[in-house]
Coordinates of N, CA and C and ligand atoms in Angstrom, one line a residue:
X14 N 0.9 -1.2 0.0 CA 0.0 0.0 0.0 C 0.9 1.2 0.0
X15 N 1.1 1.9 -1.2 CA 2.2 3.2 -1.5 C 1.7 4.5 -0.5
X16 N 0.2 4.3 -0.4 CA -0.4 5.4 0.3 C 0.1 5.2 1.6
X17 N 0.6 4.1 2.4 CA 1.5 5.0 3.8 C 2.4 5.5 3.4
X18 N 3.8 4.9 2.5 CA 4.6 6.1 2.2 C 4.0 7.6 2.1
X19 N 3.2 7.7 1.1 CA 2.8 8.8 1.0 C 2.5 10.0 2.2
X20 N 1.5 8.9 2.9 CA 1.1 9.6 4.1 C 2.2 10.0 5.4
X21 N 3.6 9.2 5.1 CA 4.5 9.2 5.8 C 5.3 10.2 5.5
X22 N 5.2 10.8 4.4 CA 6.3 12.0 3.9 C 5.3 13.4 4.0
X23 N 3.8 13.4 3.6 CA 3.5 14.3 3.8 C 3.1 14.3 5.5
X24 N 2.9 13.7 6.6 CA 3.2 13.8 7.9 C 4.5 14.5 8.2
X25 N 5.7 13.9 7.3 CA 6.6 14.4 8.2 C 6.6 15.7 7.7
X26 N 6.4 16.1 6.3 CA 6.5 17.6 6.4 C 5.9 18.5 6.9
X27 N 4.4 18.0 7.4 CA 3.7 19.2 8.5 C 4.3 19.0 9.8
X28 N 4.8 17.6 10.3 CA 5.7 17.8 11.4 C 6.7 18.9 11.4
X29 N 7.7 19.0 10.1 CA 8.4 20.1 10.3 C 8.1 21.6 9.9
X30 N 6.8 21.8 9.8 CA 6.7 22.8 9.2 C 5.9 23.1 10.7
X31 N 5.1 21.9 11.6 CA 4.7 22.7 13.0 C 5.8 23.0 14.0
X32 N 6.9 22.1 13.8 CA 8.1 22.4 15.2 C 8.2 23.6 14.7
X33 N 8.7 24.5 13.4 CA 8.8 25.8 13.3 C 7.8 26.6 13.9
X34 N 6.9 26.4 13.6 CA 5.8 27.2 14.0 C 5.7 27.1 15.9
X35 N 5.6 26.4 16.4 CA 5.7 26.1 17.9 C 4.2 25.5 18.1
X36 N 3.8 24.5 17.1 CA 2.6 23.5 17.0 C 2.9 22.6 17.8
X37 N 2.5 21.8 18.5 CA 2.7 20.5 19.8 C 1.7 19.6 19.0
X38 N 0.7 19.8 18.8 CA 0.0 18.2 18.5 C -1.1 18.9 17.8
X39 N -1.0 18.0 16.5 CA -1.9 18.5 14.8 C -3.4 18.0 14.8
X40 N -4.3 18.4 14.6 CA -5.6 18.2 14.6 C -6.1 18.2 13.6
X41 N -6.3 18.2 12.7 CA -6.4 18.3 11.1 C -5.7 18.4 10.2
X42 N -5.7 17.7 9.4 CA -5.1 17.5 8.0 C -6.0 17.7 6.7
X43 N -5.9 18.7 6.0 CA -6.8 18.5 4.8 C -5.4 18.3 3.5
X44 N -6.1 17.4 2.5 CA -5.0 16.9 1.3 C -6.0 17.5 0.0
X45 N -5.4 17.9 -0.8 CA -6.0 17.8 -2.1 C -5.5 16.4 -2.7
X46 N -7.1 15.6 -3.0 CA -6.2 14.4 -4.1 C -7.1 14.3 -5.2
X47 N -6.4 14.6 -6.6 CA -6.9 14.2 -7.7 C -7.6 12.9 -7.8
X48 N -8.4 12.5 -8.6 CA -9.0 11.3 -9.4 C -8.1 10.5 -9.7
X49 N -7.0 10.8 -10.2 CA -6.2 10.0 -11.0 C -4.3 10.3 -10.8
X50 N -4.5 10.3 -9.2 CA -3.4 11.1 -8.8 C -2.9 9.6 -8.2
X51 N -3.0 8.3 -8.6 CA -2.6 7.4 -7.8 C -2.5 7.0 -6.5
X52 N -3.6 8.1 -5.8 CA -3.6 8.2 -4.0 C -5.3 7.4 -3.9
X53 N -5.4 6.2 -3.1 CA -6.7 5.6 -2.9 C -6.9 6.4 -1.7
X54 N -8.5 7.2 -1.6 CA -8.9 8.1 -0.3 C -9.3 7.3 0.7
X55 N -9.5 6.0 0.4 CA -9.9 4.9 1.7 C -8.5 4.5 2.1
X56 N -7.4 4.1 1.2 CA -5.9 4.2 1.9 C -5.3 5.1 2.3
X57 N -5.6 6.2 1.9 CA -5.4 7.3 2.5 C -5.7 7.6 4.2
X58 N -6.8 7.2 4.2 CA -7.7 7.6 5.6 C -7.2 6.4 6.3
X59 N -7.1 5.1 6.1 CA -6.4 3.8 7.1 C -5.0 4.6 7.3
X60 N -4.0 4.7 6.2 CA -2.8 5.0 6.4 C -2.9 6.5 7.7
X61 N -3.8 7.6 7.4 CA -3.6 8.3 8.7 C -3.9 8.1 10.2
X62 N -5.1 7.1 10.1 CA -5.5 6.6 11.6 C -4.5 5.8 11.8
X63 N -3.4 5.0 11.0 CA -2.2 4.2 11.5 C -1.4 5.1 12.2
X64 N -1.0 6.0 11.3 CA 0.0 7.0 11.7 C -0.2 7.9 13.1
X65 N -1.7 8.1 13.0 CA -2.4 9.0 14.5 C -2.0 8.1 15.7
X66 N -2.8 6.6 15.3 CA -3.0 6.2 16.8 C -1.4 5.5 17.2
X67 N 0.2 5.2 16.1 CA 1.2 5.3 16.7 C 2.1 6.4 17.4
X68 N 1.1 7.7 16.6 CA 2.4 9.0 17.3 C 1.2 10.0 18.2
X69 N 0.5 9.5 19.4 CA -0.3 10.1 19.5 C 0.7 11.9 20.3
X70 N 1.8 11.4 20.6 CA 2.5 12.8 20.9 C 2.5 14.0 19.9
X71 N 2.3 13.5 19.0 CA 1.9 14.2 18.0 C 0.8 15.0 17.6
X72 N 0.0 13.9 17.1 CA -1.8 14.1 16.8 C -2.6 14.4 18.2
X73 N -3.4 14.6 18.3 CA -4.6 14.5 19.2 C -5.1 13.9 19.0
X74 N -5.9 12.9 19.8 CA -6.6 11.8 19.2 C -8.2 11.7 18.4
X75 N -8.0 13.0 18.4 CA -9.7 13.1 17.6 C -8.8 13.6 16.5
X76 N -7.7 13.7 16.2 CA -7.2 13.9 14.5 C -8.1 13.5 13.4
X77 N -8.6 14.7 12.4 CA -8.6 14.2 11.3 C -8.4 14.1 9.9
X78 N -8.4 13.6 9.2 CA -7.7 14.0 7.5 C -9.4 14.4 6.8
X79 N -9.1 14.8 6.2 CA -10.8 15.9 5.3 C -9.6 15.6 4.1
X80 N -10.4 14.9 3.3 CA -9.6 15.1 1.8 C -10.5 15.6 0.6
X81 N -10.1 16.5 -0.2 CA -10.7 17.0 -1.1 C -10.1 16.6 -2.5
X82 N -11.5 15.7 -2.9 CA -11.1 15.2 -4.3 C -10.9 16.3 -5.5
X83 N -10.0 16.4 -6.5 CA -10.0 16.6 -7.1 C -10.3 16.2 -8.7
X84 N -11.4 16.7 -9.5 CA -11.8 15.9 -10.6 C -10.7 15.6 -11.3
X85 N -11.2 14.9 -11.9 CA -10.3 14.5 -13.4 C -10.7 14.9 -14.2
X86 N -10.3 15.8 -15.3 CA -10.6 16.2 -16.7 C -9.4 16.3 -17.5
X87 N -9.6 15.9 -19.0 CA -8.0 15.8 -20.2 C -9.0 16.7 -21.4
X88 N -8.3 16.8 -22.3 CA -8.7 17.4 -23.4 C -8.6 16.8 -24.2
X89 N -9.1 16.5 -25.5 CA -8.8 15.5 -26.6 C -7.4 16.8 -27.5
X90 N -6.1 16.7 -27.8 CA -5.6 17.5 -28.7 C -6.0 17.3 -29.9
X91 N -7.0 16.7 -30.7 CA -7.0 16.3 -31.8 C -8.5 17.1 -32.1
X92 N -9.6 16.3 -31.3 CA -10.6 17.2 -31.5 C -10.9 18.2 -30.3
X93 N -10.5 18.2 -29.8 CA -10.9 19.5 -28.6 C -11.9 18.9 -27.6
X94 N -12.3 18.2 -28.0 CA -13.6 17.4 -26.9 C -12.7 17.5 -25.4
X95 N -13.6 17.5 -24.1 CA -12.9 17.8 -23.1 C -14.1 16.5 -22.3
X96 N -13.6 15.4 -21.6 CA -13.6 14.4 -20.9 C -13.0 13.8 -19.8
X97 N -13.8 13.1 -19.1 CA -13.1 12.9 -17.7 C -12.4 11.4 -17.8
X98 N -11.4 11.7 -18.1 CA -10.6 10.2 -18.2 C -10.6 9.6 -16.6
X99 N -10.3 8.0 -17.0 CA -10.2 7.2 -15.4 C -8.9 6.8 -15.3
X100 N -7.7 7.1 -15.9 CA -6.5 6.8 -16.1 C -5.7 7.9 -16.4
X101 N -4.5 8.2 -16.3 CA -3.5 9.2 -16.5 C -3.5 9.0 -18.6
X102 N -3.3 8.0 -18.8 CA -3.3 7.9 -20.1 C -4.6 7.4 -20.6
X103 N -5.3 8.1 -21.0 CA -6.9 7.7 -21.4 C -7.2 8.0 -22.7
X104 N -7.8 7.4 -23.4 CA -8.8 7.5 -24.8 C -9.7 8.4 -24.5
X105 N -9.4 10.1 -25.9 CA -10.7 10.1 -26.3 C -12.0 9.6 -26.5
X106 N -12.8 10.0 -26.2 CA -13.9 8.9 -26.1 C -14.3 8.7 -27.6
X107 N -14.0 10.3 -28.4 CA -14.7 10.5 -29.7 C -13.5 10.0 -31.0
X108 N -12.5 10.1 -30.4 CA -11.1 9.6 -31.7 C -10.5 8.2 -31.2
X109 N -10.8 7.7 -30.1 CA -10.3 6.1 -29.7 C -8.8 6.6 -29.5
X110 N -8.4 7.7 -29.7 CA -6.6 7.1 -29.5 C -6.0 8.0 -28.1
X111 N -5.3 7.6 -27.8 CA -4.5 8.5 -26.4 C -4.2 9.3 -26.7
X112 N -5.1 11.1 -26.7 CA -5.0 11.7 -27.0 C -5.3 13.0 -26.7
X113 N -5.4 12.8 -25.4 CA -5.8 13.2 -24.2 C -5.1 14.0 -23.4
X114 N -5.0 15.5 -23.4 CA -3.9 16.0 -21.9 C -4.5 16.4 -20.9
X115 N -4.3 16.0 -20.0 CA -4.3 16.1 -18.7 C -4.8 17.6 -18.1
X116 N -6.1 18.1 -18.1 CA -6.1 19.2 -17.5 C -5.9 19.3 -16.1
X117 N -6.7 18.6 -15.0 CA -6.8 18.4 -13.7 C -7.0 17.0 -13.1
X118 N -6.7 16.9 -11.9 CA -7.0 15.3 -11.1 C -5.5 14.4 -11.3
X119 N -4.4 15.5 -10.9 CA -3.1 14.4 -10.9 C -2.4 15.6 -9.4
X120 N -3.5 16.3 -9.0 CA -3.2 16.7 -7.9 C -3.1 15.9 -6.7
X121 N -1.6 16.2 -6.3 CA -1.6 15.3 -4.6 C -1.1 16.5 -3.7
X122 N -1.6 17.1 -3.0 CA -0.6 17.9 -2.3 C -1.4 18.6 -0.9
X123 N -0.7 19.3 0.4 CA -1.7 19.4 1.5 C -1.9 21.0 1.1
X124 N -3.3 20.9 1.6 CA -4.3 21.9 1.3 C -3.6 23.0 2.7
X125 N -4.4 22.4 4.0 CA -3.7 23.3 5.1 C -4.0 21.6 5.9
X126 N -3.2 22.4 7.6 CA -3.3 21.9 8.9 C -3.3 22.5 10.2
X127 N -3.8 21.9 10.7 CA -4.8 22.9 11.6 C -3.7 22.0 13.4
X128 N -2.8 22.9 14.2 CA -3.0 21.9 15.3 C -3.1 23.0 16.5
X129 N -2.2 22.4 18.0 CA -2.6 23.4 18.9 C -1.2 23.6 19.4
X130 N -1.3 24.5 20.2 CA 0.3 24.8 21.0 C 0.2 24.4 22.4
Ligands
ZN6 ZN1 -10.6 13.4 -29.7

């Protein structure tokens, strides 16, 4: 499951971005995650209750992650048609070929976090 790594690098960067701040223990986590950004939001949410209930020095134990999906949409370059692919590399629906760029939904990144001092 890649999604703990994940959840393990973006933890530790609000870790270091609250010891600056003089944050003691984080309460919320919001993520932007695309459609098609390779992050499962049900793995997502297991991977953070893993991570809460080992570092509760950290988290408070009512911690939570709020993720906001980001759609997917691509553009056909060929005909202009604009469609919500289910894959990074997706078929126009109207030309059948991979032809598709990528407008939005390969977003992974944290929105904000919320803790206490
Ligand atoms: Zn097309």
């Amino acid at each position: 499951m890649h999604e703990m790594s994940l959840m393990g690098d973006i933890l530790q960067l609000i870790q270091e971005d609250a010891t600056d701040k003089g944050i003691q223990q984080i309460d919320k986590v919001e993520l932007i995650v695309g459609e098609i950004s390779n992050a499962m939001p049900d793995a997502l949410r297991m991977a953070f209750d893993i991570f809460r209930d080992q570092n509760l020095h950290l988290f408070t134990e009512t911690a939570e992650l709020v993720l906001h999906i980001e759609e997917a949409k691509a553009k056909c370059v060929l005909c202009e048609l604009e469609y919500r692919p289910d894959q990074k590399i997706a078929l126009c629906p109207s030309c059948l070929v991979p032809s598709g760029k990528v407008l939005s939904g390969e977003t992974f990144q944290i929105l904000s976090y919320e803790g206490r001092n």
